[in-house]
Tab-separated table of C-alpha atoms in Angstrom:
chain	number	residue	atom	x	y	z
P	1	CYS	CA	-17.106	-5.256	27.887
P	2	ILE	CA	-19.138	-2.613	28.979
P	3	PHE	CA	-21.517	-3.085	31.845
P	4	ASN	CA	-25.036	-1.639	32.183
P	5	THR	CA	-26.130	-1.233	35.879
P	6	LYS	CA	-29.924	-1.988	36.826
P	7	GLN	CA	-30.844	-1.959	40.449
P	8	ILE	CA	-33.344	-4.508	41.524
P	9	ASN	CA	-35.435	-4.627	45.292
P	10	ALA	CA	-34.982	-7.498	47.244
P	11	GLY	CA	-36.406	-6.599	50.813
P	12	ASP	CA	-34.293	-4.587	52.449
P	13	ASP	CA	-31.041	-5.380	50.354
P	14	SER	CA	-30.448	-3.411	47.056
P	15	ILE	CA	-28.507	-5.976	44.622
P	16	ILE	CA	-26.675	-4.225	41.683
P	17	GLU	CA	-27.013	-6.309	38.679
P	18	LEU	CA	-24.224	-6.387	36.148
P	19	THR	CA	-25.304	-7.408	32.503
P	20	ASP	CA	-22.562	-7.455	29.149
P	21	SER	CA	-23.566	-5.068	26.827
P	22	PRO	CA	-21.600	-5.360	23.340
P	23	PRO	CA	-19.600	-2.565	22.257
P	24	PRO	CA	-20.062	-0.307	19.619
P	25	SER	CA	-19.376	-0.717	16.347
P	26	CYS	CA	-15.624	-0.098	15.378
P	27	PRO	CA	-14.766	-0.394	11.655
P	28	GLU	CA	-11.177	0.263	12.151
P	29	LEU	CA	-11.058	-3.197	14.479
P	30	THR	CA	-13.370	-5.094	12.238
P	31	PRO	CA	-11.819	-7.113	10.436
P	32	TRP	CA	-12.630	-7.745	6.363
P	33	VAL	CA	-9.959	-9.558	5.223
P	34	ALA	CA	-7.963	-10.493	8.222
P	35	ASP	CA	-5.176	-12.627	6.767
P	36	LEU	CA	-4.732	-9.294	5.064
P	37	HIS	CA	-4.696	-7.691	8.261
P	38	LEU	CA	-7.184	-5.291	6.331
P	39	SER	CA	-10.311	-4.164	8.239
P	40	VAL	CA	-14.026	-3.121	7.534
P	41	ALA	CA	-12.500	0.321	7.397
P	42	ASP	CA	-10.082	-0.427	5.124
P	43	GLU	CA	-12.805	-1.607	2.432
P	44	LYS	CA	-14.808	1.552	2.805
P	45	SER	CA	-11.774	3.883	2.019
P	46	LEU	CA	-10.963	1.529	-0.726
P	47	LEU	CA	-14.374	1.688	-2.435
P	48	SER	CA	-14.019	5.563	-1.919
P	49	SER	CA	-12.133	7.917	-3.610
P	50	GLU	CA	-9.545	8.056	-0.533
P	51	TRP	CA	-6.158	7.300	-1.081
P	52	LEU	CA	-4.741	4.662	0.162
P	53	SER	CA	-3.198	3.710	3.277
P	54	ALA	CA	-0.070	2.167	4.559
P	55	ASN	CA	-2.780	-1.381	5.465
P	56	HIS	CA	-3.409	-1.364	1.448
P	57	ILE	CA	0.109	-1.125	0.638
P	58	SER	CA	1.298	-3.914	3.341
P	59	ALA	CA	-1.879	-6.153	2.225
P	60	ALA	CA	-0.899	-5.874	-1.364
P	61	ASN	CA	3.021	-6.545	-0.707
P	62	ARG	CA	1.945	-9.518	0.965
P	63	LEU	CA	-0.180	-10.687	-1.873
P	64	MET	CA	2.592	-9.956	-3.906
P	65	THR	CA	5.550	-11.520	-1.608
P	66	CYS	CA	3.544	-14.688	-2.112
P	67	GLN	CA	3.140	-15.302	-5.616
P	68	PHE	CA	6.922	-14.076	-6.529
P	69	PRO	CA	8.437	-15.552	-3.530
P	70	THR	CA	11.891	-14.455	-4.986
P	71	GLN	CA	10.842	-11.290	-5.497
P	72	ASN	CA	13.798	-8.595	-3.992
P	73	GLY	CA	11.975	-5.435	-2.528
P	74	LEU	CA	8.337	-5.429	-1.441
P	75	GLN	CA	8.937	-4.126	1.922
P	76	ASP	CA	7.307	-2.919	4.439
P	77	THR	CA	7.298	1.212	3.266
P	78	CYS	CA	7.622	2.901	6.941
P	79	VAL	CA	11.202	1.183	6.823
P	80	LEU	CA	12.390	3.241	3.934
P	81	GLU	CA	9.853	6.233	5.199
P	82	GLN	CA	11.542	6.229	8.629
P	83	GLY	CA	15.165	5.883	6.995
P	84	ARG	CA	15.568	2.316	8.902
P	85	VAL	CA	17.543	-0.513	7.423
P	86	TRP	CA	16.387	-2.417	4.208
P	87	SER	CA	16.617	-5.948	4.628
P	88	SER	CA	16.345	-6.882	0.945
P	89	SER	CA	19.134	-7.225	-1.825
P	90	ALA	CA	19.056	-4.834	-4.548
P	91	ASP	CA	18.792	-7.302	-7.430
P	92	ASN	CA	15.894	-6.757	-9.776
P	93	PHE	CA	14.343	-5.533	-6.799
P	94	VAL	CA	10.672	-3.524	-7.060
P	95	GLN	CA	9.743	-1.217	-4.080
P	96	ILE	CA	6.532	1.029	-3.315
P	97	ILE	CA	7.542	4.094	-1.754
P	98	PHE	CA	5.771	7.064	0.429
P	99	VAL	CA	6.785	9.729	-1.163
P	100	SER	CA	5.165	12.492	0.433
P	101	GLN	CA	1.564	13.892	1.663
P	102	GLY	CA	-0.443	10.782	0.639
P	103	HIS	CA	1.602	10.314	-2.311
P	104	TRP	CA	2.662	6.553	-3.553
P	105	ALA	CA	5.310	5.702	-6.093
P	106	CYS	CA	7.372	3.019	-7.196
P	107	LEU	CA	11.300	2.344	-7.488
P	108	SER	CA	13.021	-0.469	-9.449
P	109	ASN	CA	15.806	-1.222	-11.443
P	110	LYS	CA	14.443	-4.455	-13.250
P	111	PHE	CA	14.790	-2.381	-16.277
P	112	SER	CA	17.541	-0.099	-15.937
P	113	SER	CA	20.890	0.083	-16.449
P	114	ALA	CA	23.818	-0.469	-13.497
P	115	GLY	CA	23.743	2.166	-10.708
P	116	GLN	CA	20.441	3.228	-12.057
P	117	VAL	CA	17.075	3.323	-10.293
P	118	ASP	CA	13.974	3.954	-12.493
P	119	LEU	CA	10.858	5.905	-10.987
P	120	TYR	CA	7.336	4.559	-11.944
P	121	ASP	CA	5.438	7.497	-10.715
P	122	SER	CA	1.902	8.117	-12.207
P	123	LEU	CA	2.296	11.981	-11.362
P	124	HIS	CA	6.059	12.214	-12.766
P	125	THR	CA	7.404	13.498	-9.531
P	126	CYS	CA	10.707	15.202	-10.094
P	127	PRO	CA	13.378	13.580	-7.201
P	128	LYS	CA	15.221	16.963	-7.313
P	129	GLU	CA	12.314	18.907	-6.182
P	130	ASN	CA	11.131	16.132	-3.792
P	131	GLY	CA	13.609	15.288	-0.756
P	132	SER	CA	11.872	11.896	0.149
P	133	ILE	CA	13.156	9.754	-3.264
P	134	VAL	CA	16.967	9.788	-3.480
P	135	PRO	CA	17.324	8.865	0.289
P	136	GLN	CA	15.006	6.040	-0.084
P	137	ALA	CA	16.720	4.889	-3.228
P	138	CYS	CA	20.264	5.285	-1.219
P	139	LEU	CA	18.844	2.982	1.460
P	140	ILE	CA	17.262	0.284	-1.142
P	141	LEU	CA	20.754	-0.022	-2.666
P	142	HIS	CA	22.503	0.294	0.392
P	143	SER	CA	24.688	2.732	-0.785
P	144	SER	CA	26.746	5.269	1.469
P	145	GLU	CA	26.724	7.962	-1.253
P	146	PRO	CA	24.427	10.969	-0.697
P	147	GLN	CA	22.815	10.916	-4.211
P	148	VAL	CA	21.991	8.449	-6.939
P	149	THR	CA	20.856	8.151	-10.413
P	150	ILE	CA	16.718	8.441	-11.023
P	151	ARG	CA	15.365	7.758	-14.167
P	152	VAL	CA	11.741	9.018	-14.106
P	153	ILE	CA	10.175	6.778	-16.435
P	154	ASN	CA	7.409	8.226	-18.630
P	155	VAL	CA	4.150	6.256	-17.622
P	156	GLY	CA	0.694	7.014	-17.947
P	157	LEU	CA	-0.610	9.964	-15.938
P	158	GLN	CA	-3.496	9.447	-13.245
P	159	GLN	CA	-6.472	11.920	-13.326
P	160	GLY	CA	-6.681	13.617	-9.995
P	161	TYR	CA	-4.760	13.189	-6.864
P	162	ASP	CA	-6.616	10.324	-5.034
P	163	ASP	CA	-5.295	7.080	-7.041
P	164	CYS	CA	-2.035	7.151	-7.000
P	165	GLY	CA	-1.766	4.153	-4.508
P	166	LEU	CA	-3.247	2.215	-6.791
P	167	PHE	CA	-1.388	2.922	-9.910
P	168	SER	CA	1.481	2.148	-7.774
P	169	VAL	CA	0.112	-1.676	-6.777
P	170	ALA	CA	-0.764	-1.950	-10.718
P	171	MET	CA	3.098	-0.666	-11.826
P	172	ALA	CA	4.494	-3.419	-8.894
P	173	TYR	CA	2.807	-6.105	-9.784
P	174	ASP	CA	3.767	-5.383	-13.702
P	175	LEU	CA	7.206	-5.395	-13.032
P	176	CYS	CA	6.636	-8.390	-10.579
P	177	CYS	CA	5.278	-9.880	-13.975
P	178	GLY	CA	8.408	-9.038	-15.836
P	179	VAL	CA	6.243	-6.345	-17.990
P	180	ASP	CA	7.635	-2.385	-18.339
P	181	PRO	CA	4.574	-0.300	-16.688
P	182	SER	CA	5.279	2.262	-19.422
P	183	THR	CA	3.894	0.028	-22.098
P	184	LYS	CA	0.447	0.148	-20.122
P	185	LEU	CA	-2.429	2.456	-20.099
P	186	TYR	CA	-4.197	1.325	-16.681
P	187	MET	CA	-8.204	1.759	-16.876
P	188	GLN	CA	-8.247	4.019	-14.172
P	189	ASP	CA	-12.060	4.190	-13.544
P	190	GLN	CA	-11.903	-0.061	-12.992
P	191	MET	CA	-8.711	0.073	-10.685
P	192	ARG	CA	-10.358	0.188	-7.187
P	193	SER	CA	-12.877	-2.382	-7.857
P	194	HIS	CA	-10.146	-4.375	-9.516
P	195	LEU	CA	-7.843	-4.169	-5.972
P	196	HIS	CA	-10.971	-4.872	-3.772
P	197	SER	CA	-11.598	-7.933	-5.323
P	198	CYS	CA	-7.837	-8.996	-5.243
P	199	PHE	CA	-7.668	-8.291	-1.886
P	200	ILE	CA	-10.993	-10.678	-1.239
P	201	ASN	CA	-10.142	-13.395	-3.341
P	202	LYS	CA	-6.010	-13.308	-2.111
P	203	GLN	CA	-4.674	-13.089	-5.211
P	204	MET	CA	-2.975	-10.307	-7.397
P	205	LYS	CA	-3.700	-10.256	-11.223
P	206	PRO	CA	-3.152	-8.081	-13.977
P	207	PHE	CA	-4.972	-4.370	-13.468
P	208	PRO	CA	-7.475	-3.811	-16.606
């Protein structure tokens, strides 16, 4: 608590009275959807034009894990980014990854050949030009080899640079449902409000 002091005269004595004063509002600490560890600040950034944070991605992963309990992948993105042990099986996995500079994408082998990984990226990032994608794919495959075959899937391109996290969540959800994201064109102007609704209702649904 933050205390205010007020001096009260009582004869020859000076008495200091302490009174509780509520701390200033802190959006980062004020819960929005507590079960998903989302704060009011997370809601504000989701409804603005900001990039999705790791908090948003983790919340989406939690919902998808509950809805698809047998789905491999859907691990904490920090595990891969920091090069730590990836604990899930690599069979038919779905995993959102942090690429670089606030950019999110999705890796999966649900529709790929053996030993191959598909990259679903709404900016069509080239794995050869980005040093983080191949190492993360190798961690997922539990491979000691320094290389892996990655196929860049021709998914719909996003407009601008701020909504990659939304596209990654949308594509990850479709992959969990057994739907190839390359067969869909997402309505970008509705994606933020849709994910907002999913978080409030604590249930992921297909993106428009």
